[in-house]
Each structure stands twice: as C-alpha cells, then as structure tokens.
PDB file of C-alpha atoms in Angstrom:
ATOM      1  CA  UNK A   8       6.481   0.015  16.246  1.00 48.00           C
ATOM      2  CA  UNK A   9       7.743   1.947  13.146  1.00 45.00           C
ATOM      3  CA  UNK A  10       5.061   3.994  12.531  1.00 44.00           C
ATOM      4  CA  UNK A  11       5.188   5.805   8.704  1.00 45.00           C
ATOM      5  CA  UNK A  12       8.788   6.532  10.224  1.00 41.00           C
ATOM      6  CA  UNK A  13       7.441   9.506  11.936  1.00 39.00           C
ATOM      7  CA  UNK A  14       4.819  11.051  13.735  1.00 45.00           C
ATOM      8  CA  UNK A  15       2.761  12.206  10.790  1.00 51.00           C
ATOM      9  CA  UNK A  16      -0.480  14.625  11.270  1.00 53.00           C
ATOM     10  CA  UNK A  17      -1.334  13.470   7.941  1.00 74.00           C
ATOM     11  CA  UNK A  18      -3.862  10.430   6.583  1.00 90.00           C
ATOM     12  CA  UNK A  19      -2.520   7.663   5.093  1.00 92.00           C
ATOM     13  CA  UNK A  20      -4.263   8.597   1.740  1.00 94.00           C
ATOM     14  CA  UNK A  21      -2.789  12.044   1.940  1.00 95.00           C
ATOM     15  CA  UNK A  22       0.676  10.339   2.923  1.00 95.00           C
ATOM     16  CA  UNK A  23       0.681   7.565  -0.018  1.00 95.00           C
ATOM     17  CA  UNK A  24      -0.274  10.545  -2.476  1.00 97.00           C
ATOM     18  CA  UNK A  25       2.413  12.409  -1.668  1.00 97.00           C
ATOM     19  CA  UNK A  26       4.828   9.800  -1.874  1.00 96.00           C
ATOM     20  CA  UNK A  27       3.238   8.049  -5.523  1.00 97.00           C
ATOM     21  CA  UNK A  28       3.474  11.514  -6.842  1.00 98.00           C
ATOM     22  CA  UNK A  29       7.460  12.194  -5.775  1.00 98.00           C
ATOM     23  CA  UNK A  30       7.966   8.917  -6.753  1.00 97.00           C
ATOM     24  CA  UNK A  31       7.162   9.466 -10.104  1.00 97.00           C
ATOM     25  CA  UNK A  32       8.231  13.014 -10.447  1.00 97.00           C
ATOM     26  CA  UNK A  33      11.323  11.889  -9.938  1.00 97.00           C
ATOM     27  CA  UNK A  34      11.238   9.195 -12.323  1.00 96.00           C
ATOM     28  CA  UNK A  35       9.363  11.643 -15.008  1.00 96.00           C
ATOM     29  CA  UNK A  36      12.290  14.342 -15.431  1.00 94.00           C
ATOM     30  CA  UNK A  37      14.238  11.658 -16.902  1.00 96.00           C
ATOM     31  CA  UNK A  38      12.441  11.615 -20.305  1.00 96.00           C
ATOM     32  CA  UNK A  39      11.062  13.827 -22.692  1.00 94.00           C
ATOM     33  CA  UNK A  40       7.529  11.935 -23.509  1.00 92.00           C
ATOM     34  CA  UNK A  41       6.359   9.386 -21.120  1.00 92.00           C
ATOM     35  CA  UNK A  42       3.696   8.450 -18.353  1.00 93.00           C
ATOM     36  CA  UNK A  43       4.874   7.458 -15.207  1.00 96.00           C
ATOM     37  CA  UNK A  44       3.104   5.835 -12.323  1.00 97.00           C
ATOM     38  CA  UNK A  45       4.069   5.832  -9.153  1.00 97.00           C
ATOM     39  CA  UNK A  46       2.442   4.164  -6.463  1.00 97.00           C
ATOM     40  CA  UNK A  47       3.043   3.571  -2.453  1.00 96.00           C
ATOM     41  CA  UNK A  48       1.424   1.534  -0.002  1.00 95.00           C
ATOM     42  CA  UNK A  49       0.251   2.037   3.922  1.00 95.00           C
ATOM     43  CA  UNK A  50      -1.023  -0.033   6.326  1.00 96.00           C
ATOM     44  CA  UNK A  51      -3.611   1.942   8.597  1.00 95.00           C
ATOM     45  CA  UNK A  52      -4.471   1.115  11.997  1.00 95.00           C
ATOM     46  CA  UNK A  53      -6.915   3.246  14.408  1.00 91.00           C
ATOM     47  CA  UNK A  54      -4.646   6.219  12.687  1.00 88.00           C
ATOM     48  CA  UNK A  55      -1.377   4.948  13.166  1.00 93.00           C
ATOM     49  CA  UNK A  56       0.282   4.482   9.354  1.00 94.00           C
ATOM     50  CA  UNK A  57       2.545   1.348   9.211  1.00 95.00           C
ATOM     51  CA  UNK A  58       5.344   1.517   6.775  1.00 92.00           C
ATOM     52  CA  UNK A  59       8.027  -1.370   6.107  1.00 94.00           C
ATOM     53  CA  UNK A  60       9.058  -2.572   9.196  1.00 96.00           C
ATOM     54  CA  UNK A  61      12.581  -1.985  10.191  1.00 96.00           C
ATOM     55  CA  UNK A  62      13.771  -5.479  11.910  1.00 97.00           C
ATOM     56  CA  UNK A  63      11.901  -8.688  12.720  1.00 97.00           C
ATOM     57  CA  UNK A  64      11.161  -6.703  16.132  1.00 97.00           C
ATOM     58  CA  UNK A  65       9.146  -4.766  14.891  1.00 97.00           C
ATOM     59  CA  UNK A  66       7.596  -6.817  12.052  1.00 97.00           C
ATOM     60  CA  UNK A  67       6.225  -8.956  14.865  1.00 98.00           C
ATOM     61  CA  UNK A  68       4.759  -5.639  16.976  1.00 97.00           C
ATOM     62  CA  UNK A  69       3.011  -5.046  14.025  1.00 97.00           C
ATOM     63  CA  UNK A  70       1.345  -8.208  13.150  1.00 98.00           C
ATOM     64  CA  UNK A  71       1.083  -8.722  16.880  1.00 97.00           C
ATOM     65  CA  UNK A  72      -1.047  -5.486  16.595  1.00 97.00           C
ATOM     66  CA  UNK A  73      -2.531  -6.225  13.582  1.00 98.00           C
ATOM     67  CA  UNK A  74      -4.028  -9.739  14.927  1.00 98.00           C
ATOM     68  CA  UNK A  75      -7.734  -9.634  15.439  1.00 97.00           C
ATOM     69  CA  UNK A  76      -8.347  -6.177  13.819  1.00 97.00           C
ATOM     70  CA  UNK A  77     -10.022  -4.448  11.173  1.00 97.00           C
ATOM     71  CA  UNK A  78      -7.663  -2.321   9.492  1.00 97.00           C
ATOM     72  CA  UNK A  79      -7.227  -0.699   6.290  1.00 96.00           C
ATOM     73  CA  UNK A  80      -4.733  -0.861   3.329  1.00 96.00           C
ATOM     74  CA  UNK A  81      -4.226   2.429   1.435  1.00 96.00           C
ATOM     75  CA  UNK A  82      -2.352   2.806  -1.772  1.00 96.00           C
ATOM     76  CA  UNK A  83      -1.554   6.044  -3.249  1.00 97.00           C
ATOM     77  CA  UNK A  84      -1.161   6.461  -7.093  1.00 98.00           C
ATOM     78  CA  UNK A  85       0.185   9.224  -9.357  1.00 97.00           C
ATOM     79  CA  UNK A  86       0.232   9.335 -12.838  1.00 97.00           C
ATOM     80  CA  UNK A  87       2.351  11.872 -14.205  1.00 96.00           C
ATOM     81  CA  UNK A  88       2.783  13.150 -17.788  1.00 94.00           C
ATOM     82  CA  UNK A  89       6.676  13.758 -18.702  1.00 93.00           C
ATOM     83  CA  UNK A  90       6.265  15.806 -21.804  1.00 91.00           C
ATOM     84  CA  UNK A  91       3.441  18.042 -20.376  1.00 91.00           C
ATOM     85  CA  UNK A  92       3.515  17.514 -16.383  1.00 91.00           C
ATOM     86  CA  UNK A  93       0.106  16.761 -16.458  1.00 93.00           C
ATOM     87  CA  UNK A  94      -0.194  14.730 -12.939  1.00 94.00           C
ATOM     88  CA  UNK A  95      -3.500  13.082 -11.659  1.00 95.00           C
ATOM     89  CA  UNK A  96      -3.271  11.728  -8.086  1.00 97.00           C
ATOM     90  CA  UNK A  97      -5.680   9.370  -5.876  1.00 97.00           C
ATOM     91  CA  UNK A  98      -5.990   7.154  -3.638  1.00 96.00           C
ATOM     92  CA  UNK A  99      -7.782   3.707  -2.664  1.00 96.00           C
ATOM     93  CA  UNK A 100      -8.350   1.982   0.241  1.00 96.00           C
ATOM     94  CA  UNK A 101      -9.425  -1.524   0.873  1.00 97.00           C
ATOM     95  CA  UNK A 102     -10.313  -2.583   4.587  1.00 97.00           C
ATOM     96  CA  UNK A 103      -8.657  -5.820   5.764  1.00 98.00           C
ATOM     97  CA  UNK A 104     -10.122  -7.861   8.460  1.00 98.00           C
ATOM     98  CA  UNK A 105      -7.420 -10.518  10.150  1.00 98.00           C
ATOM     99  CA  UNK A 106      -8.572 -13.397  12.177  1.00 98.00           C
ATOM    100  CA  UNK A 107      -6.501 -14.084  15.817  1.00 98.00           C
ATOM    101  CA  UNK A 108      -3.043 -14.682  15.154  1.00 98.00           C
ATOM    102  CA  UNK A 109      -0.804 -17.100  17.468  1.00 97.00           C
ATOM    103  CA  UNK A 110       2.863 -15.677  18.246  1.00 97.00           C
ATOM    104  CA  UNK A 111       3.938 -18.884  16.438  1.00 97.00           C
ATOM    105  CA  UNK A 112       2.432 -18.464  13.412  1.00 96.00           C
ATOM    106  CA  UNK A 113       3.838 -14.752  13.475  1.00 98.00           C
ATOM    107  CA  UNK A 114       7.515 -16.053  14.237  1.00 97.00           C
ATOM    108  CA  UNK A 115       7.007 -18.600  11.308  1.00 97.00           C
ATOM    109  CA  UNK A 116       6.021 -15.955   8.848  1.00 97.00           C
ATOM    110  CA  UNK A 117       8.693 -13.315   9.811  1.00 97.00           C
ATOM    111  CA  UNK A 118      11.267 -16.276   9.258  1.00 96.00           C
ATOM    112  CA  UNK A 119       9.714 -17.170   5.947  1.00 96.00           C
ATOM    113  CA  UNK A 120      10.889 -13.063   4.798  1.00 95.00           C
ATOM    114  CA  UNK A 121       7.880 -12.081   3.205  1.00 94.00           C
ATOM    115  CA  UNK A 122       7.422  -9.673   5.688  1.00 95.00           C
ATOM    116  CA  UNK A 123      10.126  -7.874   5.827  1.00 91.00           C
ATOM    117  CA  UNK A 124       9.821  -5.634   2.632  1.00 90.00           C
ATOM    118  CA  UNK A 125       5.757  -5.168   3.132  1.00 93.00           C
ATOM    119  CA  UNK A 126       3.829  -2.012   4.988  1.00 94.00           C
ATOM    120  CA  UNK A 127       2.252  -3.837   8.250  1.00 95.00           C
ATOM    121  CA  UNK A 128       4.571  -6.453   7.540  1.00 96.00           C
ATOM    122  CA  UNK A 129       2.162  -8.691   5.527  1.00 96.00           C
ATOM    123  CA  UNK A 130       1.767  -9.366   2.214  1.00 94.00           C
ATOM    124  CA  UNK A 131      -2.220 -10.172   1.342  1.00 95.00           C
ATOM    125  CA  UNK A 132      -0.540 -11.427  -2.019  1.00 94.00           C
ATOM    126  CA  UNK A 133       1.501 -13.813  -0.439  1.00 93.00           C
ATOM    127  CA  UNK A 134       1.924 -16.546   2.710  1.00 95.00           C
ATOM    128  CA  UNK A 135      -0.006 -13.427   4.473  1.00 95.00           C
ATOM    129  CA  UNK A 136      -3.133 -14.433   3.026  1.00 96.00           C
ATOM    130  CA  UNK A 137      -3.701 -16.634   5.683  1.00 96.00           C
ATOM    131  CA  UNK A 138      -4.280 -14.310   7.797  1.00 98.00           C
ATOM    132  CA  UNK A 139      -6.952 -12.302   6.524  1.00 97.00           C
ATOM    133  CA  UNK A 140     -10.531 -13.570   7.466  1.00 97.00           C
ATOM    134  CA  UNK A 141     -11.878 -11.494   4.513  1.00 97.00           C
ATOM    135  CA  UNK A 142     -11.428  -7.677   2.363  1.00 97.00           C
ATOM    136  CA  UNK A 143     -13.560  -4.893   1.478  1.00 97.00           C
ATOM    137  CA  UNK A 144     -12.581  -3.225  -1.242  1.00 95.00           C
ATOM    138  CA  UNK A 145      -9.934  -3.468  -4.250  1.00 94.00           C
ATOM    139  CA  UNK A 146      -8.025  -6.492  -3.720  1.00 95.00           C
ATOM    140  CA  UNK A 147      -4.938  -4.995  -6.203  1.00 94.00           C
ATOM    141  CA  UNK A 148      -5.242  -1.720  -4.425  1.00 93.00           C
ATOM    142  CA  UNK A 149      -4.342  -4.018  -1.237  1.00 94.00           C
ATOM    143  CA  UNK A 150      -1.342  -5.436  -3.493  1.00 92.00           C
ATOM    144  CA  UNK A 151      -0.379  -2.373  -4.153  1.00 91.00           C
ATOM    145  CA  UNK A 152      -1.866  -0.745  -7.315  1.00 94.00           C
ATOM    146  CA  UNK A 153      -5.714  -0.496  -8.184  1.00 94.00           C
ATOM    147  CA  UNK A 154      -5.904  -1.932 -11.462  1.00 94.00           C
ATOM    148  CA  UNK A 155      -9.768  -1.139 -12.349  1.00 94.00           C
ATOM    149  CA  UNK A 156      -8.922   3.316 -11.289  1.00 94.00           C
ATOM    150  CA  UNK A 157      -5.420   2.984 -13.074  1.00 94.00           C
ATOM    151  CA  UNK A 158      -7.072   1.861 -16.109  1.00 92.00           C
ATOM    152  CA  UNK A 159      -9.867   4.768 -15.480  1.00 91.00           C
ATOM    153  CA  UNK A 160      -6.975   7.235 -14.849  1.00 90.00           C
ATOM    154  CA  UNK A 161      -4.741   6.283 -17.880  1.00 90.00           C
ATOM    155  CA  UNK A 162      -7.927   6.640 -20.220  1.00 86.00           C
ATOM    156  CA  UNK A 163      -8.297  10.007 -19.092  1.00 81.00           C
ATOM    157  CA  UNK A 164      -4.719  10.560 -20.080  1.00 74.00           C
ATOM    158  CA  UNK A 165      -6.017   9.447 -23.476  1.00 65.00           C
ATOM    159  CA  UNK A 166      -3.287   6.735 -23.664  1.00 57.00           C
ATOM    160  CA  UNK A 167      -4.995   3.964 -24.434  1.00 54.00           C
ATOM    161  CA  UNK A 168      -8.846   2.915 -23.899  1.00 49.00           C
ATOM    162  CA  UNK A 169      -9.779  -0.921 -22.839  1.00 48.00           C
TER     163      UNK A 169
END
C-alpha cells in the first residue's frame, strides 16, 4: 500500500501543512502582490497516511483497508502573502466512517477512475460517497479545502470580510 510515499514519522496534519505551504510558496514567488492558497489532502488510517494511489493495485489495498473503518481525512491549508510573505498555515480534519465494502463494488469503482487521482483512493465528493456510512467534521475539508476556516483565515489577511 503506498503509504504518503514514504515512511513518514510525521502526522498527517503536520505532513499536509508542509506540503499546502510549499505548494503555495512556490506558486507565490511568481508575483509581486497576491494571496495564494495552497492546500493538500491525506487519508489517515490507525497512523498510516494514504496519498494517491499509484496503480489500481494499490487503489484496491487501500479501499480494501479502508472498508469497515473509521478513519480520518486531513487537509492542510496555507495561505501565503506574495508581496509581504505573510503565511498562515492549518489544518482540518474530518473523521470518515465507511460501511463494509464487497471486492466487487471496489473493482467497479477503481474501473469507473475516480479513484485513481484521490488520497485513500476515494473521492467523498464523488461515486465514493457511497461508501461512507456517515462524517464528523467539515465536509469541504474532506473535499479538500475547509471553506468556513479559509474564509476565517482570508479575513485575517484583511482581504475581504463575508
């Protein structure tokens, strides 16, 4: 199973941090006056971080795994101000909780592609809904960026106020 793509000591909120925040470092020194969000996604289970899966292989290891459990999504978000370098980082995590999932159903969802470009190789957004008996937490931090912090965040960055 493709695990974060390493053996990581870290937690998957320290892990999507750092990646959000490179992400949009690297976006940020392109412009003078700008701010950037980056944002990364992990799937968490018992303290192993799952990342994209790297063939259908391993997609199905990981729903295979993922059948049954309680796990937990975490998405990392940076904000990061390209005129000043101002950068505020957090992250969110939403626990998932999948009903029993038949090897059938798995091979029908790996063929359908969704999960080839998701961490845990699911998409709650998506046909991987079905899955999921219910959530606790943010359901957009599960689809990849908290919506009610971002808006938080941003209005400390005084750049606009809902």
């Amino acid at each position: 199973m493709h695990v974060g793509g390493v053996s990581n000591p870290d937690t998957a909120s320290q892990v999507t941090q750092k990646l959000a925040l490179l992400k949009a470092t690297d976006i940020a020194q392109h412009f003078d006056e700008a701010i950037i969000i980056g944002a990364d996604t992990l799937v968490s289970l018992e303290g192993k971080l799952l990342g994209k899966p790297t063939d259908d292989a391993d997609a199905f290891e990981m729903l295979t795994h993922l059948s049954g459990t309680c796990h937990e999504i975490v998405t990392g978000v940076a904000l990061v101000d390209a005129g000043t370098g101002r950068e505020t980082v957090w992250a969110e995590t939403t626990q998932v909780y999948f009903r029993e999932l038949h090897s059938t159903e798995i091979d029908a969802y790996i063929l359908s592609g969704e999960a080839s470009d998701m961490a845990g190789a699911y998409g709650i957004q998506g046909r991987g809904a079905a899955f999921v008996r219910r959530i606790e937490g943010c359901y957009f931090s599960a689809v990849g960026l908290p919506l009610a912090s971002l808006v938080e965040h941003l209005s400390n960055f005084q750049f606009f106020n809902c």
